[in-house]
Each structure stands twice: as C-alpha cells, then as structure tokens.
XYZ file of C-alpha atoms in Angstrom:
674
model
C -2.543 24.440 9.546
C 0.004 27.184 9.736
C 3.565 26.326 8.793
C 4.932 28.475 11.616
C 4.726 27.501 15.250
C 4.174 30.734 17.173
C 3.065 31.772 20.660
C -0.343 33.204 21.326
C 0.988 36.473 22.730
C 4.371 38.019 22.104
C 6.617 37.729 25.124
C 4.437 35.230 26.960
C 6.445 32.678 28.943
C 5.794 28.987 29.329
C 2.897 28.226 31.676
C 4.933 25.640 33.595
C 8.632 26.439 33.579
C 8.442 30.260 33.253
C 10.651 30.519 30.217
C 12.858 27.521 30.813
C 14.936 29.097 33.566
C 14.704 26.013 35.784
C 14.468 22.287 35.383
C 11.216 20.633 36.452
C 11.683 18.534 39.579
C 9.379 15.640 38.665
C 11.302 12.461 37.645
C 8.989 11.961 34.679
C 9.238 15.595 33.731
C 13.001 15.233 33.545
C 12.481 12.517 30.926
C 10.269 14.674 28.705
C 11.748 17.489 26.658
C 8.414 19.208 26.130
C 4.666 18.756 25.925
C 2.673 21.296 23.952
C -0.957 21.810 22.980
C -1.731 24.038 20.009
C -4.532 24.623 17.566
C -4.440 23.645 13.912
C -4.196 27.347 13.161
C -0.780 27.406 14.843
C -1.654 29.100 18.181
C 0.092 27.661 21.238
C -2.490 27.134 23.973
C -0.272 25.531 26.604
C 3.359 24.440 26.796
C 5.435 22.384 29.198
C 9.222 22.236 29.072
C 11.072 19.601 31.054
C 14.696 20.521 30.272
C 16.777 23.603 30.923
C 16.950 25.921 27.940
C 15.067 28.628 26.053
C 11.296 28.544 25.914
C 11.412 28.134 22.134
C 13.266 24.789 22.285
C 10.171 23.013 20.988
C 9.795 25.332 17.988
C 12.052 23.551 15.505
C 10.786 19.990 16.196
C 7.130 21.038 16.097
C 7.654 23.057 12.906
C 9.248 19.989 11.324
C 6.256 17.898 12.438
C 3.837 20.397 10.888
C 5.718 20.653 7.580
C 6.610 16.996 7.111
C 3.568 15.214 8.563
C 0.491 17.341 9.147
C 0.716 19.444 5.976
C 1.812 16.512 3.802
C -1.005 14.168 4.890
C 1.404 11.599 6.354
C -0.354 11.091 9.668
C -0.646 7.323 9.396
C 1.727 6.892 12.343
C 1.536 8.843 15.604
C 5.327 9.033 15.891
C 7.839 11.337 14.171
C 11.620 11.567 14.534
C 13.461 14.879 14.321
C 17.231 14.807 14.873
C 17.725 13.393 18.409
C 14.071 13.709 19.437
C 11.041 11.472 19.076
C 7.719 13.280 18.829
C 4.398 11.590 19.499
C 1.223 13.439 18.641
C -2.542 13.117 18.737
C -5.170 15.056 16.779
C -8.482 16.300 18.123
C -10.547 16.909 15.012
C -13.644 18.131 16.849
C -11.937 21.143 18.432
C -9.054 21.363 15.896
C -6.323 20.708 18.478
C -2.936 18.970 18.329
C -1.218 17.379 21.349
C 2.536 16.806 20.971
C 5.048 15.297 23.387
C 8.796 15.217 22.707
C 11.535 13.156 24.348
C 15.009 11.876 23.553
C 15.146 9.152 20.938
C 17.430 6.948 23.032
C 14.846 6.724 25.832
C 12.151 4.057 25.974
C 9.196 5.612 27.784
C 6.354 3.132 28.010
C 3.914 5.585 29.578
C 3.961 8.228 26.812
C 0.958 6.835 24.919
C -1.135 6.694 28.092
C 0.009 10.185 29.078
C -0.986 11.788 25.781
C -4.386 10.055 25.852
C -5.042 11.159 29.441
C -3.939 14.743 28.766
C -6.130 14.875 25.679
C -9.180 13.683 27.599
C -8.543 15.924 30.625
C -7.903 19.061 28.540
C -11.025 18.496 26.420
C -13.265 17.903 29.417
C -11.912 20.900 31.312
C -12.253 23.458 28.514
C -15.074 21.916 26.461
C -17.598 24.626 27.291
C -15.148 27.384 26.458
C -14.429 25.857 23.034
C -18.090 25.241 22.234
C -19.361 28.660 23.313
C -16.578 30.932 22.080
C -15.115 28.847 19.234
C -11.978 30.361 17.682
C -12.346 33.411 19.926
C -11.948 31.152 22.927
C -8.556 30.029 21.597
C -7.391 33.622 21.212
C -8.613 35.064 24.522
C -8.733 31.964 26.704
C -6.338 31.281 29.567
C -5.386 27.638 30.035
C -3.954 26.914 33.488
C -3.149 23.238 33.065
C 0.071 22.855 35.083
C -1.263 20.997 38.138
C -3.469 18.712 36.042
C -0.600 17.800 33.752
C 1.817 16.983 36.585
C -0.859 14.834 38.245
C -1.498 12.920 35.007
C 2.247 12.524 34.505
C 2.686 10.985 37.974
C -0.246 8.647 37.400
C 1.146 7.518 34.054
C 4.560 6.829 35.622
C 3.044 4.857 38.504
C 0.861 2.799 36.166
C 3.937 1.753 34.202
C 5.698 0.691 37.414
C 2.694 -1.159 38.856
C 2.709 -3.725 36.078
C 3.723 -6.971 37.727
C 6.465 -8.950 36.013
C 5.344 -12.038 34.195
C 5.747 -15.166 36.333
C 6.882 -18.344 34.649
C 4.575 -21.339 34.853
C 5.606 -24.292 36.909
C 5.911 -27.698 35.302
C 2.719 -28.870 37.006
C 0.790 -25.952 35.405
C 1.983 -26.725 31.898
C 0.158 -28.994 29.470
C 3.282 -31.123 29.122
C 2.884 -32.437 32.653
C -0.467 -33.989 31.704
C 1.122 -36.184 29.026
C 2.656 -39.597 29.655
C 6.148 -40.513 28.564
C 4.822 -43.123 26.134
C 2.735 -40.648 24.103
C 5.758 -38.344 23.657
C 7.992 -41.059 22.148
C 8.073 -40.939 18.333
C 9.666 -43.590 16.169
C 11.219 -42.849 12.786
C 8.710 -42.935 9.954
C 5.701 -42.782 12.273
C 3.463 -39.749 12.389
C 2.163 -38.321 15.672
C -1.362 -39.467 16.495
C -2.678 -35.962 17.063
C -1.680 -34.794 13.601
C -3.145 -37.926 12.064
C -6.438 -37.283 13.871
C -6.523 -33.663 12.670
C -5.913 -34.729 9.108
C -8.685 -37.306 9.400
C -11.077 -34.649 10.673
C -10.134 -32.234 7.876
C -10.612 -34.890 5.225
C -13.859 -36.277 6.616
C -15.946 -34.183 4.203
C -14.172 -35.576 1.183
C -14.503 -39.242 2.153
C -17.833 -39.778 0.370
C -16.717 -38.436 -3.021
C -13.310 -40.063 -2.757
C -14.872 -43.443 -1.980
C -16.984 -43.301 -5.159
C -14.022 -42.375 -7.342
C -11.832 -45.019 -5.678
C -14.349 -47.772 -6.384
C -14.549 -46.695 -10.033
C -10.796 -46.835 -10.401
C -10.609 -50.255 -8.796
C -13.197 -51.572 -11.240
C -11.181 -50.237 -14.163
C -8.109 -52.106 -12.968
C -5.972 -49.040 -12.328
C -3.175 -48.992 -9.785
C -4.327 -47.932 -6.365
C -2.215 -45.605 -4.218
C -0.852 -47.119 -1.027
C -3.126 -47.085 1.964
C -2.611 -44.720 4.866
C -1.231 -47.511 7.052
C 1.276 -48.603 4.379
C 2.395 -44.992 3.814
C 2.995 -44.506 7.523
C 5.373 -47.481 7.543
C 7.575 -45.871 4.889
C 10.037 -43.145 5.686
C 9.859 -39.718 4.100
C 12.841 -40.459 1.811
C 11.249 -43.686 0.595
C 7.939 -41.947 -0.145
C 9.773 -39.200 -2.052
C 11.744 -41.735 -4.100
C 8.572 -43.678 -4.909
C 6.767 -40.547 -6.080
C 9.698 -39.658 -8.341
C 9.675 -43.118 -9.944
C 5.934 -42.849 -10.685
C 6.443 -39.361 -12.147
C 9.211 -40.543 -14.510
C 7.151 -43.575 -15.591
C 4.201 -41.369 -16.577
C 6.433 -39.047 -18.584
C 8.212 -41.925 -20.312
C 4.844 -43.331 -21.435
C 3.825 -39.940 -22.765
C 7.109 -39.652 -24.681
C 6.669 -43.108 -26.246
C 3.173 -42.223 -27.448
C 4.438 -39.007 -28.985
C 7.325 -40.768 -30.762
C 4.993 -43.245 -32.528
C 3.607 -40.559 -34.841
C 6.495 -38.242 -35.707
C 5.717 -35.243 -37.853
C 7.590 -34.861 -41.130
C 10.312 -32.276 -40.798
C 10.233 -29.375 -43.178
C 13.090 -29.218 -45.628
C 15.586 -26.564 -44.646
C 16.633 -24.108 -47.297
C 20.317 -23.830 -47.854
C 21.977 -20.475 -47.252
C 20.654 -17.306 -45.615
C 18.578 -14.583 -47.127
C 18.660 -11.011 -45.846
C 15.423 -9.870 -44.239
C 13.814 -6.901 -45.945
C 11.482 -4.852 -43.754
C 8.344 -3.314 -45.216
C 9.337 0.243 -44.291
C 13.070 -0.329 -44.412
C 15.783 0.981 -46.721
C 17.522 -1.445 -49.028
C 20.608 0.756 -49.320
C 23.259 -0.688 -47.000
C 25.336 2.501 -47.080
C 22.649 4.324 -45.110
C 23.055 1.818 -42.274
C 26.848 2.096 -42.115
C 27.833 4.264 -39.117
C 31.388 2.999 -38.773
C 32.994 6.227 -39.991
C 30.816 8.622 -37.972
C 32.531 10.790 -35.380
C 31.189 12.750 -32.434
C 32.297 15.044 -29.620
C 31.659 18.365 -31.292
C 32.883 17.766 -34.871
C 30.782 18.972 -37.761
C 30.472 15.414 -39.104
C 28.914 14.180 -35.894
C 25.395 15.153 -36.841
C 24.827 14.789 -40.585
C 21.531 16.089 -41.886
C 18.823 13.480 -42.089
C 15.668 13.679 -44.162
C 12.515 12.261 -42.583
C 8.910 13.182 -42.019
C 8.735 15.623 -39.075
C 5.196 14.491 -38.257
C 6.536 11.122 -37.094
C 8.752 12.861 -34.539
C 6.495 15.751 -33.554
C 2.949 14.429 -33.694
C 0.895 17.566 -32.996
C 1.943 20.349 -35.380
C -0.519 22.884 -33.941
C 1.065 22.995 -30.496
C 2.883 25.997 -29.075
C 6.663 25.465 -29.410
C 8.556 25.225 -26.144
C 5.465 24.877 -23.963
C 5.165 22.006 -21.506
C 1.472 21.136 -21.404
C -0.254 19.794 -18.310
C -1.372 16.213 -18.081
C -5.028 15.911 -19.038
C -7.672 13.468 -17.947
C -11.237 13.465 -19.202
C -13.659 12.633 -16.418
C -17.062 11.249 -17.344
C -18.858 12.324 -14.174
C -20.837 14.944 -16.101
C -21.968 12.351 -18.636
C -23.091 10.063 -15.836
C -25.055 12.913 -14.229
C -26.789 13.643 -17.541
C -27.791 9.981 -17.858
C -29.247 10.035 -14.366
C -31.285 13.154 -15.170
C -32.543 11.797 -18.490
C -33.388 8.331 -17.078
C -35.049 8.827 -13.678
C -35.492 5.661 -11.656
C -38.932 4.079 -12.090
C -39.171 2.257 -8.733
C -39.111 5.568 -6.868
C -42.202 6.734 -8.805
C -44.126 3.600 -7.865
C -43.453 4.021 -4.167
C -45.155 6.656 -2.098
C -43.660 10.030 -1.338
C -42.697 9.017 2.181
C -40.883 5.913 0.936
C -38.843 7.910 -1.563
C -37.971 10.488 1.070
C -36.883 7.861 3.585
C -34.846 6.124 0.875
C -33.068 9.364 0.093
C -32.243 9.997 3.742
C -31.042 6.449 4.339
C -27.367 6.276 5.308
C -27.031 9.983 6.082
C -25.149 11.084 9.186
C -27.035 13.635 11.234
C -24.745 16.009 13.152
C -22.706 13.417 15.012
C -19.030 12.775 15.539
C -17.361 10.267 13.277
C -15.977 7.187 14.983
C -13.461 4.656 13.761
C -16.189 2.015 13.551
C -18.146 4.224 11.129
C -15.159 4.721 8.843
C -13.607 1.240 8.864
C -15.879 -0.325 6.186
C -15.448 2.680 3.879
C -11.691 2.840 4.457
C -11.338 -0.865 3.716
C -13.043 -0.385 0.353
C -10.935 2.703 -0.345
C -7.765 0.769 0.450
C -8.698 -2.039 -1.942
C -9.579 0.552 -4.590
C -6.187 2.266 -4.250
C -4.316 -1.033 -4.470
C -6.312 -1.943 -7.585
C -5.217 1.383 -9.100
C -1.534 0.420 -8.648
C -0.850 2.241 -5.376
C 1.653 0.304 -3.279
C -0.129 -1.725 -0.589
C 1.899 -0.270 2.275
C 1.245 3.294 1.136
C -2.477 2.612 0.637
C -2.683 1.445 4.258
C -0.821 4.530 5.498
C -3.042 6.860 3.477
C -6.231 5.328 4.868
C -4.802 5.453 8.390
C -3.931 9.131 7.926
C -7.441 9.926 6.695
C -8.948 8.036 9.650
C -6.923 10.050 12.155
C -7.793 13.258 10.351
C -11.553 12.568 10.486
C -11.956 10.728 13.785
C -14.073 12.830 16.138
C -15.011 15.365 13.472
C -18.633 16.524 13.583
C -20.482 15.794 10.353
C -23.166 17.858 8.672
C -26.786 16.813 8.571
C -26.936 15.695 4.922
C -23.493 14.146 4.605
C -22.666 10.472 4.211
C -19.638 8.771 5.684
C -18.593 7.566 2.236
C -18.634 11.020 0.669
C -16.782 12.527 3.631
C -14.037 9.898 3.594
C -13.743 10.118 -0.193
C -13.447 13.913 -0.074
C -10.773 13.748 2.631
C -8.849 11.121 0.675
C -8.969 13.250 -2.495
C -7.627 16.267 -0.618
C -4.853 14.143 0.878
C -3.851 12.771 -2.545
C -3.754 16.237 -4.119
C -1.622 17.462 -1.218
C 0.801 14.556 -1.664
C 1.207 15.229 -5.397
C 2.020 18.878 -4.647
C 5.246 18.409 -2.656
C 7.241 20.942 -0.707
C 9.547 22.136 -3.508
C 8.728 22.527 -7.194
C 11.549 22.146 -9.711
C 11.616 24.895 -12.357
C 14.214 23.698 -14.868
C 14.036 26.703 -17.232
C 14.590 29.194 -14.417
C 17.507 27.169 -13.053
C 19.088 26.965 -16.518
C 18.899 30.759 -16.856
C 20.505 31.148 -13.415
C 23.352 28.876 -14.552
C 23.727 30.974 -17.725
C 24.319 34.075 -15.623
C 27.082 32.205 -13.812
C 28.559 31.172 -17.203
C 28.415 27.462 -16.522
C 26.326 24.613 -17.925
C 23.309 23.281 -16.055
C 23.890 19.543 -15.445
C 21.078 16.974 -15.208
C 21.778 13.292 -14.422
C 19.263 10.556 -15.271
C 19.227 7.301 -13.309
C 16.883 4.338 -12.968
C 16.487 0.618 -13.491
C 16.806 -1.168 -16.826
C 14.341 -0.490 -19.617
C 12.311 2.329 -18.073
C 12.994 4.782 -20.933
C 15.885 6.957 -19.735
C 17.384 7.597 -23.180
C 14.020 8.185 -24.875
C 12.834 10.690 -22.289
C 16.252 12.340 -22.275
C 15.697 13.017 -25.998
C 12.218 14.423 -25.277
C 13.636 16.782 -22.631
C 16.399 17.779 -25.081
C 13.783 18.698 -27.675
C 11.862 20.763 -25.091
C 15.027 22.620 -24.039
C 16.006 23.312 -27.675
C 12.572 24.772 -28.395
C 13.108 27.108 -25.436
C 16.372 28.331 -27.000
C 18.948 26.365 -24.968
C 21.809 24.386 -26.483
C 22.224 20.832 -25.186
C 25.189 18.469 -24.871
C 24.260 14.813 -24.318
C 26.852 12.811 -22.375
C 26.721 9.117 -23.298
C 27.700 7.617 -19.934
C 25.902 4.327 -20.532
C 29.040 2.438 -21.520
C 27.609 -0.981 -20.752
C 24.434 -1.622 -22.771
C 25.015 -2.592 -26.396
C 23.591 0.058 -28.720
C 23.245 2.754 -26.048
C 25.626 5.174 -27.784
C 24.105 4.497 -31.209
C 20.636 5.202 -29.818
C 21.712 8.616 -28.538
C 23.495 9.302 -31.811
C 20.261 8.655 -33.714
C 18.328 10.983 -31.428
C 20.992 13.659 -31.919
C 20.700 13.465 -35.723
C 16.916 13.633 -35.561
C 16.897 16.604 -33.197
C 19.348 18.485 -35.395
C 17.179 17.701 -38.423
C 14.167 19.216 -36.643
C 16.199 22.262 -35.556
C 18.932 22.673 -38.202
C 21.811 25.088 -37.591
C 20.571 27.296 -40.458
C 17.452 28.197 -38.480
C 19.514 28.888 -35.335
C 22.069 31.283 -36.782
C 24.542 28.537 -37.683
C 24.629 27.143 -34.142
C 24.301 23.388 -33.594
C 21.735 23.080 -30.826
C 22.444 19.512 -29.698
C 25.620 17.445 -29.780
C 26.687 14.068 -28.415
C 29.754 13.510 -26.266
C 30.831 9.855 -26.198
C 33.969 7.808 -25.654
C 32.684 4.393 -26.646
C 32.050 1.398 -24.422
C 33.775 -0.045 -21.383
C 34.982 3.327 -20.059
C 34.506 4.929 -16.648
C 31.130 6.710 -16.665
C 32.152 9.262 -14.020
C 35.200 10.264 -16.075
C 33.165 10.668 -19.264
C 30.635 12.873 -17.416
C 33.432 15.050 -16.029
C 34.988 15.485 -19.504
C 31.563 16.282 -21.001
C 30.882 19.001 -18.409
C 34.326 20.526 -19.007
C 33.759 20.405 -22.793
C 30.323 22.050 -22.402
C 31.818 24.838 -20.290
C 34.513 25.544 -22.881
C 32.131 25.399 -25.863
C 29.367 27.440 -24.238
C 26.608 24.816 -23.980
C 23.685 25.710 -21.748
C 22.655 22.246 -20.526
C 24.424 18.893 -20.097
C 22.175 15.823 -19.959
C 24.021 12.808 -18.528
C 22.619 9.415 -19.565
C 23.604 6.555 -17.234
C 23.299 2.791 -17.534
C 20.230 1.084 -16.164
C 20.866 -0.852 -12.970
C 18.824 -2.806 -10.479
C 18.497 -1.294 -7.035
C 20.054 -4.381 -5.395
C 23.242 -4.338 -7.496
C 25.784 -2.919 -5.032
C 28.747 -2.446 -7.451
C 26.654 -0.553 -10.010
C 24.985 1.564 -7.327
C 28.441 2.432 -5.997
C 29.486 3.577 -9.490
C 26.361 5.746 -9.770
C 26.989 7.325 -6.371
C 30.573 8.029 -7.470
C 29.390 9.697 -10.696
C 27.006 11.972 -8.795
C 29.472 12.764 -6.002
C 32.351 13.590 -8.364
C 30.411 15.714 -10.860
C 27.868 17.334 -8.478
C 24.993 17.730 -10.977
C 22.404 20.436 -10.458
C 19.515 17.996 -10.802
C 19.318 14.223 -10.229
C 16.236 12.720 -11.872
C 14.986 9.216 -11.182
C 13.251 7.709 -14.224
C 10.490 5.308 -13.243
C 7.700 3.489 -15.024
C 4.047 4.204 -14.379
C 3.426 0.460 -14.712
C 4.931 -0.557 -11.378
C 3.200 -0.682 -7.997
C 5.053 -1.950 -4.936
C 8.266 -2.096 -6.949
C 8.315 1.714 -7.259
C 8.674 2.070 -3.497
C 11.472 -0.486 -3.345
C 13.343 1.149 -6.237
C 13.216 4.686 -4.867
C 14.045 3.722 -1.290
C 17.056 1.637 -2.299
C 18.321 4.170 -4.850
C 18.221 6.915 -2.224
C 19.830 4.623 0.359
C 22.601 3.608 -2.051
C 23.335 7.221 -2.991
C 23.577 8.087 0.706
C 25.664 5.046 1.708
C 28.164 5.080 -1.166
C 28.642 8.838 -1.425
C 31.960 10.294 -0.358
C 30.459 13.639 0.714
C 29.281 14.516 4.219
C 25.928 15.698 2.848
C 25.234 13.202 0.039
C 23.172 14.127 -3.007
C 19.926 12.210 -3.218
C 17.204 12.106 -5.872
C 15.819 15.586 -6.598
C 12.889 14.727 -8.854
C 11.090 12.022 -10.791
C 10.417 11.404 -14.489
C 7.338 9.188 -14.826
C 7.382 7.300 -18.126
C 4.903 5.171 -20.101
C 1.976 7.044 -18.603
C -0.116 6.468 -21.728
C -0.092 2.690 -21.199
C -1.913 2.508 -17.852
C -5.355 4.049 -18.513
C -6.601 5.085 -15.043
C -4.192 2.923 -12.974
C -2.080 5.922 -12.002
C -1.112 4.761 -8.503
C 2.632 4.753 -9.227
C 2.589 8.566 -9.179
C 1.212 8.499 -5.634
C 3.652 5.805 -4.488
C 6.745 7.579 -5.829
C 5.804 11.016 -4.516
C 4.699 9.728 -1.112
C 7.858 7.758 -0.417
C 10.351 10.529 -1.312
C 8.417 13.827 -1.056
C 10.082 14.703 -4.364
C 8.168 16.277 -7.274
C 7.340 14.537 -10.535
C 9.072 16.953 -12.913
C 8.171 15.359 -16.268
C 5.626 12.795 -17.446
C 6.259 10.803 -20.625
C 3.045 9.916 -22.455
C 3.903 8.680 -25.965
C 6.461 7.941 -28.679
C 7.094 11.369 -30.222
C 9.348 14.164 -28.992
C 6.313 16.291 -28.105
C 4.880 13.680 -25.753
C 6.207 15.312 -22.612
C 3.885 16.702 -19.947
C 3.974 18.276 -16.526
C 2.040 16.631 -13.722
C -1.511 17.813 -13.077
C -2.354 16.675 -9.546
C -6.114 17.063 -9.924
C -6.160 15.082 -13.178
C -4.196 12.219 -11.592
C -6.450 12.143 -8.523
C -9.568 12.201 -10.735
C -8.258 9.159 -12.610
C -7.317 7.457 -9.346
C -10.727 7.928 -7.729
C -12.641 6.812 -10.806
C -14.641 3.687 -10.073
C-alpha cells in the first residue's frame, strides 16, 4: 500500500463533480463529503465529492487512513476518525481494492454501511472481467464511469433507511402480563415467587438422589439437620442471614476451644538484640555511613569505590557502547531435523494413495477465503495470543484485522487456511512492532550538542517497574558512547530513592574513572533531598547541566499509579514546565491487560493536566524485566499497539550491560511459538 494518495493521471478531474466546482444536488450526496475507490497500490480509480471545494479535499483524510490503519495493521474496525470527519472503509482482498466514504463526524447516517456494501458489490460485478483479464494493467488504463450507478445506489440506501417503520408499542392485551391474575402477582414478605421455586426445583432435580443418601446418613449419625425448604420460606431474609452467622460463629468457637486444649510451649525469647551479619556483607560500619556525603557537582559526591567489575558488567567480551539487538533462539530447525530423522511409521504401512490423500487433506485449492473458513483458526490464534500475555482486547482486534485483510483473498493450491492466517498474523505483528517513527537517542544527543544545550530525558511509570535501575543502564550506555550524564533525582517521595541513585553514580564512576576520561567526571547526581517539588528540581538540574557542559540529563521521577490524579497532575506539570526532549514510559514485560490501562491513562493524564495547547505525550517505551517472561512477550505487542510508540530500550538482566534494542522478528518468533 502506498503511503501517498495520488490520482491516476495528472490533471484528471473528479468523475462526478468535475473538480469540485459545484455541489451535488442529491440530498444524500450533500451529507457525504466524499466517496472514493482506489487500489492498494494507491491509484484512484473513481472519486465522488459531495461538498464544494478542491478535488483534493479527500487527500488528507485518506492519507491518514492509509498511514494510521492500513499500513499499521489496525483494521479491526471499519471506522476511522480524522479531525472533523468520520471515514468508513471496506477492503476487497481479491482485487486489491479499498472503498472509503467520508462524512462529518456530527452526522448520524444510518445508511452508510449499506451504501458501501452495495457500491462494493456493484463495482466488482461491473468491472470484474476487466480486473480478471487485464490485472494491474486494467487499473492503469481502465476507465470507470460509475457516476449514475453510485447516485442510484445512494438514493436506494436513503430510501431504505426511511422505509423502516417505527416500532409500535404492544397493547396491554398483547403483553404476557394480561394473562396473569391479580392473585398470582401478589407477593407477601418472606415468601418466594412460585415460578422461581419451580425453576430451582427443576435445576436441583439431578442432585436429589445423592443428597437423599447423604441426608439419611447424617440423620443416622445424629447430626443437626438444616431447616426444610418450607421452614426456610417462612423466615425472612434477615432472619436467615442472622441464623447463618450464629452457626458460623459456633463452629469457629468449637475449633478455637479444641486448639486451646493443647497449647504449644512458647520458645524462650532471648534478651537484647543482635546485629545481623550478612554472608557477603561488610562488618565495617564506617563504610555504610553516608551522612556526610554531598552531591550536586562537588568532587566528594562520587568517591572511588572498589568492587569487582564483572558483577556490574557481566560480558567482558562485548563491544563497548554498542546496543545489541534482542535475541531469541527458535527451535524450529531442531524440530525439522527430528521429523526427518524419525519418519512416521503409520504412513509406511498404508498404501501410497492413502499417504497422498492424507498429505492433501485440509488443503485449500484455489478458492476464496471466507469468514467461516477462518473463524476456527482465528479463535485458536486469539487464545494463543492471550496466553502469551497479549491484552485480550488487542488480541481480538488483531484477529479481526487479519480476518478483514484475508477475507475474499484467493488461496494457492497447496496452502492451508492455518498457515495462511498464521503468516498474515506474523506479518501484522512485525508491522506493529516497527512503528512510524524510530527514536535514535545518540543522533539526537549530538544534535543537542551542536546547539550547546543538554539533551533531556524524563522517565515515568508506575511503582516498582525498574525506572531507576534502567536509568542507570542507559547512563552506562551513554557514557560508553562518550557522553557525560547528569542524573536528576526527582523522586522525592520514595524512601531510599536518592540513595539508590547515589550508589549507581559511584559505581558508574568506578567503572569509568575520571583518570581514563581526561580528568572529566562522566556522571554526577543532582539532588535536593526529599519532600521538594520535583518540577523545580528538574528545572535546576537542567540549568546546572547547561552551565557545566553536560551532554545528557536523565530525570528520574517517582512511581505513581495511573489512577492517582494528584500525582499525575504533578507529572504533567514537570513535563510541561521543563519540556524534555524525550519522555519514556517504563513498563514491565510481566503485565498483560494492565499495560493497556497504564499507557492509555498516562497519555490521557498528560494531555488533560498539561498547560500547553499541544501537550507532550509519551514518546517511547522502556520494556523492563524481559528476561523473566520466557516466551510470553505479549506486553511488547500491547504497548506498541495501543500508542504506536517505539520500544526504545529493553531491559533483560541485572548488570549495566543488560540493555537491548527491540528485534521485532525475534519477539514475533517467541510469540508464535507453540
């Protein structure tokens, strides 16, 4: 599908309105802004324009439809909104055509769905031979005079919507209530209706035999019998509830008395407290005393620390400064080798014809796919996606999009429905994970250097997803690429947040000491303690980085739930006041449906609470804890699908080197693994 919506011949006017110089006289035509038919290659075959204006008035809405829906595999719904217009579309996969109608969003046109179906059928039937004989050449050289047919179908669709008779209310004699007597409708307090009692008796008829045996056994043992159905009907609901509570407390009191008869001897408590000594800890208390440490650019802020670099780096043979792609080892080749080495024995026993017919079983022979053919496969695919942690709503939309993409498509001779649907779903998933804009942080940092200003990145997300840890990993990656980093400790709420960043700063400076960088401290921490305004601290940190010549400012914010309005307002204020270059949402790979809720509400809060006319929303995603999910990688699909934003970084482990870039094919391979 071409991203540009262009006319078939330069200078050609609209087939109906001759360039938009007049307004169509049909009442229904006045309601429609445009109706266009074009190929998936981007060639306009026929266009109708119902409002006064230039012939290219449909260009921007249709281009938006192509970019945001058709190219991004988001065709689960047949409706798309663009500014003040609503676009409804239908795909013809056999002839590679797209039918699009546009009208004002404020209008409620009930006949649009019927109109687009009728136009699709009429256009296909009229030019079927031309498409089948000439193929793509027929689209280029064909002339499609469809004006009269379209206006006729439009009038028929309008009349069909008007012909619908209004619903007539039933009279009292026609209702079921008129058949009842007054006596059967009177209910006394504490008495159940007879119909409900009969239904309950019918439902419990199967259990009567087994319950009768158990009831007789209990009666023989002398246990208390529950009240009969007639006795329970005489009691009110409050009395039954009170009686059940009394029986519950009696049972628990008996259990407590039995337990108190044999009390266990209590262990003697040792007087005083003993300090806990960890196996790998340090017994020197002076090492743990950070009360005199200072920050904000002083030389004492980052004292040298001696530790094993392998614990922080992991792989020593890696290339410094390189962000490796996410890897996934697929065992399809191993499975194929096993199949070759262990051929199936039953096929050898059967005759040659039986084996051949078994091989051809389930194959589709040159026919068009229908929805009935795909529904069983799509249902299994949907359950598979949900099991792999894809949000349920998104799994349904993906399967619906694949169904619309394949419906009516002619299959090859030796192709199964399952393989075709699976292939289409894989292509859709890869397309989703490769969004419209890719974030190149290193290039953007160099552009900011030319402007002599720091590049500012803000991290946000819910509690406990790993914002501070992955901020340290990104700091290490930036330092290895030669950029100096200032970390702004704007999490002034969580206890230990500043100390955690201070520890990361010392470790990073120990891995990259100033002596190896020409006496320059590559990473520093800017903090003002706890209980301060986070937006003010971020503003001071950016100003300090500009004066001291830092290349990047990484702003750490407090974790907050997406439903907490005051904290979301504070985050929107921080982003609006400081205008960071990049806003990264940090999310866990462990979540499923929650990922959609988090991203939607974070974006909505940033838009609602921002003071700017064009609010800053989330620019990218950091996916953390990816090493803990095995092949349940559905959160990556959910997050990318709901925001169309790229996954910039993927956190995979505990060391500073465990930072990866997203590999769409590797994620899809893990997702489609059985």
